[in-house]
Amino acid sequence: MGVALLTQVSRRYFRHAIPLAVLSLLLLYLCARSFRVVSGCRSWAQSCNPEGPPPVQVRRQSGPLEAPKWKEPPCEGPQGVLGRVMEPFRASLNPEGDVALSQYLAGWRALVRFLTPLGSIFAFATDEASAKVTALEARVHGPEAAHYSSLAAMAAWERRAGLLERPGVAPRDPARSSGSRTLLLLHRALRWSQLCLHRVAAATPGGPDAGVQCGDAYRTALAPHHPWLVRQAARLAFLAFPGRGRWLGLACPGAGETEARAALARAAATLEAVYNRTQGLLAERGLLGLA
Ligand SMILES: *[C@@H]1O[C@H](CO)[C@@H](O)[C@H](O)[C@H]1NC(C)=O
């Protein structure tokens, strides 16, 4: 039984993970090379690259006159990168203590949009997340939509309807996972994203770089649930991780370092609040053990 399960699981992963891992490594290599060429340095960038083209930075720093203060679109506003992530996630925390699924999924969509430009490093997480978001959206808008308004409603209905997997047993066809299991997988990935954002925001300059920190977060939140091959691909991916400067530049384009870090920290706190509530709801229903 155990062996059969193992073979089944490894067959599944070998089919998908090996080509994926090879492709990721290739992309990573290309990406790491192009980062080196393309990325210039921001004045506060951690990973300031000596080969990078500096003209913009030089012009900014050497201006003898105070540059006229131009109003930045705040990154936490409705049009800002982080604002678009935080707004739906906050809205998903409904007053009944439940998690509204359509808002939660909208938050995830925005989070994937934020993480995607960080490169192929995140592809293994974001591609997977996108597929799961799509699968859950299909339920939220599908014929049983009435049962998929919130986490509690979904879990209650899937239990009543006998749709829940047995704890610890992965479904034969992952594409037909219950909504609750799909949510659990997203929930773990949310933990990783949250820890990663938090650590990038909170790190002290000169401390361990973002790759090391997100690697630690990966080992805490996701690695225990991933097979060996995926863990190895992830481990390699973190070696080519974008530096803190790039993170902050993407999160709050044009903002100063302090401001960008504070905004990122608030975004991480929002994700944590969503994570905490989801964790509590899943735990109360004994759903954390779905494989
Ligand atoms: C989430 O839960 C942890 C542990 O219970 C707690 O320390 C933390 O303050 C909570 N965070 C938020 C944002 O609610």
PDB file of C-alpha atoms and ligand atoms in Angstrom:
ATOM      1  CA  MET A   1       0.000   0.000   0.000  1.00  0.00           C
ATOM      2  CA  GLY A   2       2.744   2.418   1.082  1.00  0.00           C
ATOM      3  CA  VAL A   3       4.934   1.359  -1.797  1.00  0.00           C
ATOM      4  CA  ALA A   4       2.086   1.547  -4.264  1.00  0.00           C
ATOM      5  CA  LEU A   5       1.308   5.027  -3.074  1.00  0.00           C
ATOM      6  CA  LEU A   6       4.950   5.975  -3.329  1.00  0.00           C
ATOM      7  CA  THR A   7       5.225   4.705  -6.884  1.00  0.00           C
ATOM      8  CA  GLN A   8       2.072   6.479  -7.810  1.00  0.00           C
ATOM      9  CA  VAL A   9       3.290   9.694  -6.282  1.00  0.00           C
ATOM     10  CA  SER A  10       6.732   9.476  -7.810  1.00  0.00           C
ATOM     11  CA  ARG A  11       5.340   8.593 -11.210  1.00  0.00           C
ATOM     12  CA  ARG A  12       3.189  11.671 -11.038  1.00  0.00           C
ATOM     13  CA  TYR A  13       6.082  13.861 -10.051  1.00  0.00           C
ATOM     14  CA  PHE A  14       8.529  12.395 -12.484  1.00  0.00           C
ATOM     15  CA  ARG A  15       6.154  13.046 -15.289  1.00  0.00           C
ATOM     16  CA  HIS A  16       5.726  16.683 -14.357  1.00  0.00           C
ATOM     17  CA  ALA A  17       8.631  17.640 -12.207  1.00  0.00           C
ATOM     18  CA  ILE A  18      11.645  16.530 -14.208  1.00  0.00           C
ATOM     19  CA  PRO A  19      10.878  18.505 -17.360  1.00  0.00           C
ATOM     20  CA  LEU A  20       9.766  21.350 -15.138  1.00  0.00           C
ATOM     21  CA  ALA A  21      12.939  21.247 -13.082  1.00  0.00           C
ATOM     22  CA  VAL A  22      15.165  21.128 -16.152  1.00  0.00           C
ATOM     23  CA  LEU A  23      13.259  23.961 -17.745  1.00  0.00           C
ATOM     24  CA  SER A  24      13.388  26.021 -14.561  1.00  0.00           C
ATOM     25  CA  LEU A  25      17.112  25.538 -14.270  1.00  0.00           C
ATOM     26  CA  LEU A  26      17.638  26.623 -17.836  1.00  0.00           C
ATOM     27  CA  LEU A  27      15.424  29.643 -17.359  1.00  0.00           C
ATOM     28  CA  LEU A  28      17.182  30.439 -14.125  1.00  0.00           C
ATOM     29  CA  TYR A  29      20.530  30.357 -15.779  1.00  0.00           C
ATOM     30  CA  LEU A  30      19.375  32.641 -18.573  1.00  0.00           C
ATOM     31  CA  CYS A  31      17.566  34.836 -16.136  1.00  0.00           C
ATOM     32  CA  ALA A  32      20.519  35.170 -13.784  1.00  0.00           C
ATOM     33  CA  ARG A  33      22.648  36.185 -16.746  1.00  0.00           C
ATOM     34  CA  SER A  34      20.210  38.749 -18.006  1.00  0.00           C
ATOM     35  CA  PHE A  35      19.684  40.173 -14.534  1.00  0.00           C
ATOM     36  CA  ARG A  36      23.360  40.874 -14.467  1.00  0.00           C
ATOM     37  CA  VAL A  37      23.215  42.734 -17.739  1.00  0.00           C
ATOM     38  CA  VAL A  38      19.882  44.489 -17.449  1.00  0.00           C
ATOM     39  CA  SER A  39      19.453  45.469 -13.844  1.00  0.00           C
ATOM     40  CA  GLY A  40      20.923  48.797 -12.968  1.00  0.00           C
ATOM     41  CA  CYS A  41      21.437  49.879  -9.396  1.00  0.00           C
ATOM     42  CA  ARG A  42      19.060  51.957  -7.410  1.00  0.00           C
ATOM     43  CA  SER A  43      20.742  54.143  -4.889  1.00  0.00           C
ATOM     44  CA  TRP A  44      19.537  51.934  -2.045  1.00  0.00           C
ATOM     45  CA  ALA A  45      19.798  48.642  -3.848  1.00  0.00           C
ATOM     46  CA  GLN A  46      21.494  45.932  -1.854  1.00  0.00           C
ATOM     47  CA  SER A  47      22.747  43.966  -4.787  1.00  0.00           C
ATOM     48  CA  CYS A  48      24.291  46.885  -6.561  1.00  0.00           C
ATOM     49  CA  ASN A  49      25.917  45.461  -9.604  1.00  0.00           C
ATOM     50  CA  PRO A  50      29.180  47.057 -10.642  1.00  0.00           C
ATOM     51  CA  GLU A  51      28.635  46.009 -14.272  1.00  0.00           C
ATOM     52  CA  GLY A  52      25.181  47.520 -14.384  1.00  0.00           C
ATOM     53  CA  PRO A  53      24.593  50.671 -16.404  1.00  0.00           C
ATOM     54  CA  PRO A  54      24.530  53.546 -13.918  1.00  0.00           C
ATOM     55  CA  PRO A  55      23.626  56.684 -15.936  1.00  0.00           C
ATOM     56  CA  VAL A  56      20.178  57.231 -14.418  1.00  0.00           C
ATOM     57  CA  GLN A  57      21.448  56.862 -10.914  1.00  0.00           C
ATOM     58  CA  VAL A  58      24.365  59.161 -11.492  1.00  0.00           C
ATOM     59  CA  ARG A  59      22.144  61.845 -12.897  1.00  0.00           C
ATOM     60  CA  ARG A  60      19.784  61.538  -9.934  1.00  0.00           C
ATOM     61  CA  GLN A  61      22.467  61.763  -7.326  1.00  0.00           C
ATOM     62  CA  SER A  62      24.632  64.454  -8.805  1.00  0.00           C
ATOM     63  CA  GLY A  63      21.972  67.082  -9.460  1.00  0.00           C
ATOM     64  CA  PRO A  64      23.148  70.179  -7.603  1.00  0.00           C
ATOM     65  CA  LEU A  65      19.606  71.497  -7.179  1.00  0.00           C
ATOM     66  CA  GLU A  66      16.902  69.768  -5.200  1.00  0.00           C
ATOM     67  CA  ALA A  67      14.858  67.932  -7.747  1.00  0.00           C
ATOM     68  CA  PRO A  68      11.274  69.167  -7.773  1.00  0.00           C
ATOM     69  CA  LYS A  69       9.230  66.856  -5.554  1.00  0.00           C
ATOM     70  CA  TRP A  70       6.971  64.932  -7.886  1.00  0.00           C
ATOM     71  CA  LYS A  71       4.072  63.117  -6.393  1.00  0.00           C
ATOM     72  CA  GLU A  72       4.517  59.348  -6.583  1.00  0.00           C
ATOM     73  CA  PRO A  73       1.489  57.173  -6.974  1.00  0.00           C
ATOM     74  CA  PRO A  74       1.548  55.502  -3.554  1.00  0.00           C
ATOM     75  CA  CYS A  75       2.180  51.818  -3.981  1.00  0.00           C
ATOM     76  CA  GLU A  76      -0.407  50.995  -1.355  1.00  0.00           C
ATOM     77  CA  GLY A  77      -3.127  52.966  -3.096  1.00  0.00           C
ATOM     78  CA  PRO A  78      -5.814  51.330  -5.210  1.00  0.00           C
ATOM     79  CA  GLN A  79      -3.597  51.570  -8.296  1.00  0.00           C
ATOM     80  CA  GLY A  80      -0.403  50.557  -6.519  1.00  0.00           C
ATOM     81  CA  VAL A  81       1.180  47.126  -6.836  1.00  0.00           C
ATOM     82  CA  LEU A  82       0.809  46.367  -3.151  1.00  0.00           C
ATOM     83  CA  GLY A  83      -2.538  48.100  -2.817  1.00  0.00           C
ATOM     84  CA  ARG A  84      -3.975  45.748  -5.398  1.00  0.00           C
ATOM     85  CA  VAL A  85      -2.777  42.792  -3.369  1.00  0.00           C
ATOM     86  CA  MET A  86      -3.842  44.075   0.028  1.00  0.00           C
ATOM     87  CA  GLU A  87      -7.271  45.423  -0.815  1.00  0.00           C
ATOM     88  CA  PRO A  88      -8.923  42.139  -1.853  1.00  0.00           C
ATOM     89  CA  PHE A  89      -7.106  40.142   0.829  1.00  0.00           C
ATOM     90  CA  ARG A  90      -8.350  42.557   3.491  1.00  0.00           C
ATOM     91  CA  ALA A  91     -11.827  42.374   2.034  1.00  0.00           C
ATOM     92  CA  SER A  92     -11.707  38.577   2.194  1.00  0.00           C
ATOM     93  CA  LEU A  93     -11.704  38.788   6.002  1.00  0.00           C
ATOM     94  CA  ASN A  94     -15.423  39.121   6.405  1.00  0.00           C
ATOM     95  CA  PRO A  95     -17.094  40.304   9.612  1.00  0.00           C
ATOM     96  CA  GLU A  96     -18.425  36.823  10.387  1.00  0.00           C
ATOM     97  CA  GLY A  97     -14.898  35.586  10.978  1.00  0.00           C
ATOM     98  CA  ASP A  98     -14.927  33.656   7.726  1.00  0.00           C
ATOM     99  CA  VAL A  99     -12.846  34.039   4.550  1.00  0.00           C
ATOM    100  CA  ALA A 100     -14.715  35.181   1.424  1.00  0.00           C
ATOM    101  CA  LEU A 101     -13.405  33.048  -1.407  1.00  0.00           C
ATOM    102  CA  SER A 102     -13.843  35.366  -4.380  1.00  0.00           C
ATOM    103  CA  GLN A 103     -11.891  38.115  -2.596  1.00  0.00           C
ATOM    104  CA  TYR A 104      -9.260  35.657  -1.438  1.00  0.00           C
ATOM    105  CA  LEU A 105      -8.756  34.495  -5.009  1.00  0.00           C
ATOM    106  CA  ALA A 106      -8.660  38.075  -6.296  1.00  0.00           C
ATOM    107  CA  GLY A 107      -5.924  38.735  -3.734  1.00  0.00           C
ATOM    108  CA  TRP A 108      -4.006  35.731  -4.996  1.00  0.00           C
ATOM    109  CA  ARG A 109      -4.281  36.900  -8.603  1.00  0.00           C
ATOM    110  CA  ALA A 110      -2.760  40.230  -7.630  1.00  0.00           C
ATOM    111  CA  LEU A 111      -0.066  38.528  -5.560  1.00  0.00           C
ATOM    112  CA  VAL A 112       0.917  36.355  -8.517  1.00  0.00           C
ATOM    113  CA  ARG A 113       1.098  39.505 -10.671  1.00  0.00           C
ATOM    114  CA  PHE A 114       3.411  41.054  -8.107  1.00  0.00           C
ATOM    115  CA  LEU A 115       5.678  38.014  -7.792  1.00  0.00           C
ATOM    116  CA  THR A 116       5.884  37.104 -11.467  1.00  0.00           C
ATOM    117  CA  PRO A 117       8.330  39.848 -12.555  1.00  0.00           C
ATOM    118  CA  LEU A 118      10.716  38.636  -9.865  1.00  0.00           C
ATOM    119  CA  GLY A 119      11.606  35.961 -12.322  1.00  0.00           C
ATOM    120  CA  SER A 120      11.553  32.283 -12.979  1.00  0.00           C
ATOM    121  CA  ILE A 121      12.556  31.750  -9.356  1.00  0.00           C
ATOM    122  CA  PHE A 122       8.932  32.169  -8.504  1.00  0.00           C
ATOM    123  CA  ALA A 123       7.579  30.319 -11.470  1.00  0.00           C
ATOM    124  CA  PHE A 124       7.479  27.063  -9.566  1.00  0.00           C
ATOM    125  CA  ALA A 125       5.310  28.739  -6.972  1.00  0.00           C
ATOM    126  CA  THR A 126       3.281  31.135  -9.088  1.00  0.00           C
ATOM    127  CA  ASP A 127       2.446  28.721 -11.906  1.00  0.00           C
ATOM    128  CA  GLU A 128       1.194  26.264  -9.368  1.00  0.00           C
ATOM    129  CA  ALA A 129      -0.726  28.956  -7.541  1.00  0.00           C
ATOM    130  CA  SER A 130      -2.294  30.252 -10.764  1.00  0.00           C
ATOM    131  CA  ALA A 131      -3.537  26.796 -11.637  1.00  0.00           C
ATOM    132  CA  LYS A 132      -5.068  26.409  -8.192  1.00  0.00           C
ATOM    133  CA  VAL A 133      -6.639  29.851  -8.257  1.00  0.00           C
ATOM    134  CA  THR A 134      -8.196  28.983 -11.620  1.00  0.00           C
ATOM    135  CA  ALA A 135      -9.490  25.667 -10.278  1.00  0.00           C
ATOM    136  CA  LEU A 136     -11.108  27.323  -7.272  1.00  0.00           C
ATOM    137  CA  GLU A 137     -12.517  30.163  -9.353  1.00  0.00           C
ATOM    138  CA  ALA A 138     -14.221  27.576 -11.509  1.00  0.00           C
ATOM    139  CA  ARG A 139     -16.056  26.402  -8.390  1.00  0.00           C
ATOM    140  CA  VAL A 140     -16.772  29.871  -7.068  1.00  0.00           C
ATOM    141  CA  HIS A 141     -18.439  30.713 -10.386  1.00  0.00           C
ATOM    142  CA  GLY A 142     -19.635  27.225 -11.247  1.00  0.00           C
ATOM    143  CA  PRO A 143     -22.997  25.468 -10.919  1.00  0.00           C
ATOM    144  CA  GLU A 144     -22.430  24.958  -7.168  1.00  0.00           C
ATOM    145  CA  ALA A 145     -21.437  28.590  -6.624  1.00  0.00           C
ATOM    146  CA  ALA A 146     -23.907  28.901  -3.755  1.00  0.00           C
ATOM    147  CA  HIS A 147     -21.711  26.573  -1.690  1.00  0.00           C
ATOM    148  CA  TYR A 148     -18.470  28.346  -2.521  1.00  0.00           C
ATOM    149  CA  SER A 149     -18.993  31.818  -1.130  1.00  0.00           C
ATOM    150  CA  SER A 150     -16.684  31.312   1.822  1.00  0.00           C
ATOM    151  CA  LEU A 151     -14.253  28.854   3.326  1.00  0.00           C
ATOM    152  CA  ALA A 152     -16.680  27.681   6.005  1.00  0.00           C
ATOM    153  CA  ALA A 153     -19.515  27.223   3.506  1.00  0.00           C
ATOM    154  CA  MET A 154     -17.278  25.304   1.127  1.00  0.00           C
ATOM    155  CA  ALA A 155     -15.881  22.995   3.799  1.00  0.00           C
ATOM    156  CA  ALA A 156     -19.326  22.253   5.213  1.00  0.00           C
ATOM    157  CA  TRP A 157     -20.749  21.479   1.810  1.00  0.00           C
ATOM    158  CA  GLU A 158     -17.855  19.357   0.588  1.00  0.00           C
ATOM    159  CA  ARG A 159     -18.040  17.328   3.772  1.00  0.00           C
ATOM    160  CA  ARG A 160     -21.801  16.819   3.434  1.00  0.00           C
ATOM    161  CA  ALA A 161     -21.469  15.922  -0.226  1.00  0.00           C
ATOM    162  CA  GLY A 162     -18.639  13.452   0.450  1.00  0.00           C
ATOM    163  CA  LEU A 163     -16.208  15.403  -1.725  1.00  0.00           C
ATOM    164  CA  LEU A 164     -13.376  15.630   0.791  1.00  0.00           C
ATOM    165  CA  GLU A 165     -10.317  13.453   0.336  1.00  0.00           C
ATOM    166  CA  ARG A 166      -9.294  11.186   3.182  1.00  0.00           C
ATOM    167  CA  PRO A 167      -6.640  12.871   5.338  1.00  0.00           C
ATOM    168  CA  GLY A 168      -3.127  12.113   4.141  1.00  0.00           C
ATOM    169  CA  VAL A 169      -4.223  10.501   0.886  1.00  0.00           C
ATOM    170  CA  ALA A 170      -3.511  12.529  -2.237  1.00  0.00           C
ATOM    171  CA  PRO A 171      -6.248  12.361  -4.860  1.00  0.00           C
ATOM    172  CA  ARG A 172      -5.480  10.194  -7.906  1.00  0.00           C
ATOM    173  CA  ASP A 173      -5.990  13.096 -10.208  1.00  0.00           C
ATOM    174  CA  PRO A 174      -4.848  16.338  -8.586  1.00  0.00           C
ATOM    175  CA  ALA A 175      -6.893  18.308 -11.105  1.00  0.00           C
ATOM    176  CA  ARG A 176     -10.026  16.984  -9.405  1.00  0.00           C
ATOM    177  CA  SER A 177      -9.054  17.971  -5.893  1.00  0.00           C
ATOM    178  CA  SER A 178     -11.775  19.124  -3.604  1.00  0.00           C
ATOM    179  CA  GLY A 179     -12.008  22.884  -3.210  1.00  0.00           C
ATOM    180  CA  SER A 180     -10.892  22.508   0.401  1.00  0.00           C
ATOM    181  CA  ARG A 181      -7.709  20.705  -0.585  1.00  0.00           C
ATOM    182  CA  THR A 182      -6.958  23.222  -3.316  1.00  0.00           C
ATOM    183  CA  LEU A 183      -7.405  25.987  -0.779  1.00  0.00           C
ATOM    184  CA  LEU A 184      -5.083  24.235   1.657  1.00  0.00           C
ATOM    185  CA  LEU A 185      -2.327  24.149  -0.969  1.00  0.00           C
ATOM    186  CA  LEU A 186      -2.810  27.841  -1.708  1.00  0.00           C
ATOM    187  CA  HIS A 187      -2.816  28.520   2.001  1.00  0.00           C
ATOM    188  CA  ARG A 188       0.626  26.961   2.437  1.00  0.00           C
ATOM    189  CA  ALA A 189       1.962  28.945  -0.498  1.00  0.00           C
ATOM    190  CA  LEU A 190       0.495  32.091   1.056  1.00  0.00           C
ATOM    191  CA  ARG A 191       2.465  31.372   4.205  1.00  0.00           C
ATOM    192  CA  TRP A 192       5.633  31.170   2.204  1.00  0.00           C
ATOM    193  CA  SER A 193       4.928  34.409   0.332  1.00  0.00           C
ATOM    194  CA  GLN A 194       4.094  36.136   3.582  1.00  0.00           C
ATOM    195  CA  LEU A 195       7.242  34.968   5.381  1.00  0.00           C
ATOM    196  CA  CYS A 196       9.299  35.909   2.381  1.00  0.00           C
ATOM    197  CA  LEU A 197       7.835  39.430   2.112  1.00  0.00           C
ATOM    198  CA  HIS A 198       8.171  39.921   5.823  1.00  0.00           C
ATOM    199  CA  ARG A 199      11.803  38.888   5.866  1.00  0.00           C
ATOM    200  CA  VAL A 200      12.721  40.996   2.864  1.00  0.00           C
ATOM    201  CA  ALA A 201      11.044  43.986   4.525  1.00  0.00           C
ATOM    202  CA  ALA A 202      12.510  43.430   7.967  1.00  0.00           C
ATOM    203  CA  ALA A 203      16.054  42.484   7.013  1.00  0.00           C
ATOM    204  CA  THR A 204      18.856  44.738   8.092  1.00  0.00           C
ATOM    205  CA  PRO A 205      21.194  45.956   5.382  1.00  0.00           C
ATOM    206  CA  GLY A 206      24.270  43.777   5.398  1.00  0.00           C
ATOM    207  CA  GLY A 207      22.289  40.872   6.835  1.00  0.00           C
ATOM    208  CA  PRO A 208      21.528  37.698   4.921  1.00  0.00           C
ATOM    209  CA  ASP A 209      20.223  38.436   1.468  1.00  0.00           C
ATOM    210  CA  ALA A 210      16.677  37.972   0.258  1.00  0.00           C
ATOM    211  CA  GLY A 211      17.427  34.631  -1.381  1.00  0.00           C
ATOM    212  CA  VAL A 212      18.686  33.136   1.857  1.00  0.00           C
ATOM    213  CA  GLN A 213      15.709  34.493   3.738  1.00  0.00           C
ATOM    214  CA  CYS A 214      13.101  33.314   1.274  1.00  0.00           C
ATOM    215  CA  GLY A 215      14.907  29.993   1.139  1.00  0.00           C
ATOM    216  CA  ASP A 216      14.492  29.719   4.907  1.00  0.00           C
ATOM    217  CA  ALA A 217      10.831  30.599   4.536  1.00  0.00           C
ATOM    218  CA  TYR A 218      10.504  27.922   1.875  1.00  0.00           C
ATOM    219  CA  ARG A 219      12.045  25.311   4.148  1.00  0.00           C
ATOM    220  CA  THR A 220       9.600  26.274   6.896  1.00  0.00           C
ATOM    221  CA  ALA A 221       6.390  26.574   4.944  1.00  0.00           C
ATOM    222  CA  LEU A 222       6.515  24.507   1.786  1.00  0.00           C
ATOM    223  CA  ALA A 223       9.427  22.086   1.672  1.00  0.00           C
ATOM    224  CA  PRO A 224       7.860  19.629   4.129  1.00  0.00           C
ATOM    225  CA  HIS A 225       5.043  19.186   1.601  1.00  0.00           C
ATOM    226  CA  HIS A 226       7.168  18.915  -1.534  1.00  0.00           C
ATOM    227  CA  PRO A 227       8.893  15.839  -2.952  1.00  0.00           C
ATOM    228  CA  TRP A 228      12.655  15.675  -3.111  1.00  0.00           C
ATOM    229  CA  LEU A 229      12.992  16.714  -6.722  1.00  0.00           C
ATOM    230  CA  VAL A 230      10.952  19.865  -6.331  1.00  0.00           C
ATOM    231  CA  ARG A 231      12.910  20.735  -3.196  1.00  0.00           C
ATOM    232  CA  GLN A 232      16.173  20.465  -5.109  1.00  0.00           C
ATOM    233  CA  ALA A 233      14.881  22.662  -7.921  1.00  0.00           C
ATOM    234  CA  ALA A 234      13.750  25.202  -5.343  1.00  0.00           C
ATOM    235  CA  ARG A 235      17.080  25.096  -3.550  1.00  0.00           C
ATOM    236  CA  LEU A 236      18.886  25.935  -6.787  1.00  0.00           C
ATOM    237  CA  ALA A 237      16.333  28.611  -7.579  1.00  0.00           C
ATOM    238  CA  PHE A 238      17.106  30.497  -4.389  1.00  0.00           C
ATOM    239  CA  LEU A 239      20.728  30.837  -5.444  1.00  0.00           C
ATOM    240  CA  ALA A 240      19.668  33.161  -8.248  1.00  0.00           C
ATOM    241  CA  PHE A 241      17.170  35.061  -6.178  1.00  0.00           C
ATOM    242  CA  PRO A 242      16.602  38.757  -6.915  1.00  0.00           C
ATOM    243  CA  GLY A 243      18.191  41.110  -4.412  1.00  0.00           C
ATOM    244  CA  ARG A 244      16.294  43.207  -1.941  1.00  0.00           C
ATOM    245  CA  GLY A 245      16.657  46.281  -4.131  1.00  0.00           C
ATOM    246  CA  ARG A 246      14.726  44.661  -6.920  1.00  0.00           C
ATOM    247  CA  TRP A 247      11.989  43.558  -4.539  1.00  0.00           C
ATOM    248  CA  LEU A 248      11.542  47.017  -3.125  1.00  0.00           C
ATOM    249  CA  GLY A 249      11.699  48.598  -6.559  1.00  0.00           C
ATOM    250  CA  LEU A 250       8.915  46.335  -7.792  1.00  0.00           C
ATOM    251  CA  ALA A 251       6.795  46.770  -4.687  1.00  0.00           C
ATOM    252  CA  CYS A 252       7.013  50.544  -4.558  1.00  0.00           C
ATOM    253  CA  PRO A 253       8.484  51.919  -7.748  1.00  0.00           C
ATOM    254  CA  GLY A 254      10.133  55.265  -7.187  1.00  0.00           C
ATOM    255  CA  ALA A 255       9.739  55.273  -3.413  1.00  0.00           C
ATOM    256  CA  GLY A 256      12.621  55.563  -0.977  1.00  0.00           C
ATOM    257  CA  GLU A 257      13.950  52.465   0.733  1.00  0.00           C
ATOM    258  CA  THR A 258      12.398  53.188   4.129  1.00  0.00           C
ATOM    259  CA  GLU A 259       9.022  53.856   2.624  1.00  0.00           C
ATOM    260  CA  ALA A 260       9.180  50.773   0.417  1.00  0.00           C
ATOM    261  CA  ARG A 261      10.191  48.535   3.296  1.00  0.00           C
ATOM    262  CA  ALA A 262       7.411  49.844   5.499  1.00  0.00           C
ATOM    263  CA  ALA A 263       4.865  49.230   2.739  1.00  0.00           C
ATOM    264  CA  LEU A 264       6.166  45.717   2.162  1.00  0.00           C
ATOM    265  CA  ALA A 265       5.979  45.028   5.891  1.00  0.00           C
ATOM    266  CA  ARG A 266       2.336  46.148   5.963  1.00  0.00           C
ATOM    267  CA  ALA A 267       1.572  43.941   2.979  1.00  0.00           C
ATOM    268  CA  ALA A 268       3.192  41.011   4.800  1.00  0.00           C
ATOM    269  CA  ALA A 269       1.064  41.771   7.871  1.00  0.00           C
ATOM    270  CA  THR A 270      -2.093  41.725   5.763  1.00  0.00           C
ATOM    271  CA  LEU A 271      -1.124  38.351   4.343  1.00  0.00           C
ATOM    272  CA  GLU A 272      -0.419  37.152   7.866  1.00  0.00           C
ATOM    273  CA  ALA A 273      -3.867  38.161   9.049  1.00  0.00           C
ATOM    274  CA  VAL A 274      -5.405  36.228   6.155  1.00  0.00           C
ATOM    275  CA  TYR A 275      -3.127  33.292   6.821  1.00  0.00           C
ATOM    276  CA  ASN A 276      -3.999  33.264  10.520  1.00  0.00           C
ATOM    277  CA  ARG A 277      -7.702  33.278   9.933  1.00  0.00           C
ATOM    278  CA  THR A 278      -7.541  30.620   7.215  1.00  0.00           C
ATOM    279  CA  GLN A 279      -5.310  28.477   9.408  1.00  0.00           C
ATOM    280  CA  GLY A 280      -7.786  28.702  12.277  1.00  0.00           C
ATOM    281  CA  LEU A 281     -10.760  27.807  10.084  1.00  0.00           C
ATOM    282  CA  LEU A 282      -8.963  24.871   8.467  1.00  0.00           C
ATOM    283  CA  ALA A 283      -7.737  23.597  11.830  1.00  0.00           C
ATOM    284  CA  GLU A 284     -11.194  23.760  13.432  1.00  0.00           C
ATOM    285  CA  ARG A 285     -12.493  21.591  10.608  1.00  0.00           C
ATOM    286  CA  GLY A 286      -9.625  19.112  10.709  1.00  0.00           C
ATOM    287  CA  LEU A 287      -8.641  20.039   7.170  1.00  0.00           C
ATOM    288  CA  LEU A 288      -4.946  20.758   7.671  1.00  0.00           C
ATOM    289  CA  GLY A 289      -4.132  17.091   7.153  1.00  0.00           C
ATOM    290  CA  LEU A 290      -5.491  16.775   3.614  1.00  0.00           C
ATOM    291  CA  ALA A 291      -2.460  15.579   1.655  1.00  0.00           C
TER     292      ALA A 291
HETATM  293  C1  LIG B   1      -1.029  35.625  13.627  1.00  0.00           C
HETATM  294  O1  LIG B   1      -0.916  34.627  14.616  1.00  0.00           O
HETATM  295  C2  LIG B   1       0.316  34.673  15.318  1.00  0.00           C
HETATM  296  C3  LIG B   1       0.376  33.439  16.209  1.00  0.00           C
HETATM  297  O2  LIG B   1      -0.842  33.152  16.803  1.00  0.00           O
HETATM  298  C4  LIG B   1       0.373  35.978  16.094  1.00  0.00           C
HETATM  299  O3  LIG B   1       1.575  36.049  16.815  1.00  0.00           O
HETATM  300  C5  LIG B   1       0.322  37.130  15.108  1.00  0.00           C
HETATM  301  O4  LIG B   1       0.308  38.366  15.773  1.00  0.00           O
HETATM  302  C6  LIG B   1      -0.918  37.022  14.234  1.00  0.00           C
HETATM  303  N1  LIG B   1      -0.802  38.032  13.191  1.00  0.00           N
HETATM  304  C7  LIG B   1      -1.797  38.783  12.763  1.00  0.00           C
HETATM  305  C8  LIG B   1      -1.471  39.784  11.735  1.00  0.00           C
HETATM  306  O5  LIG B   1      -2.946  38.658  13.157  1.00  0.00           O
END
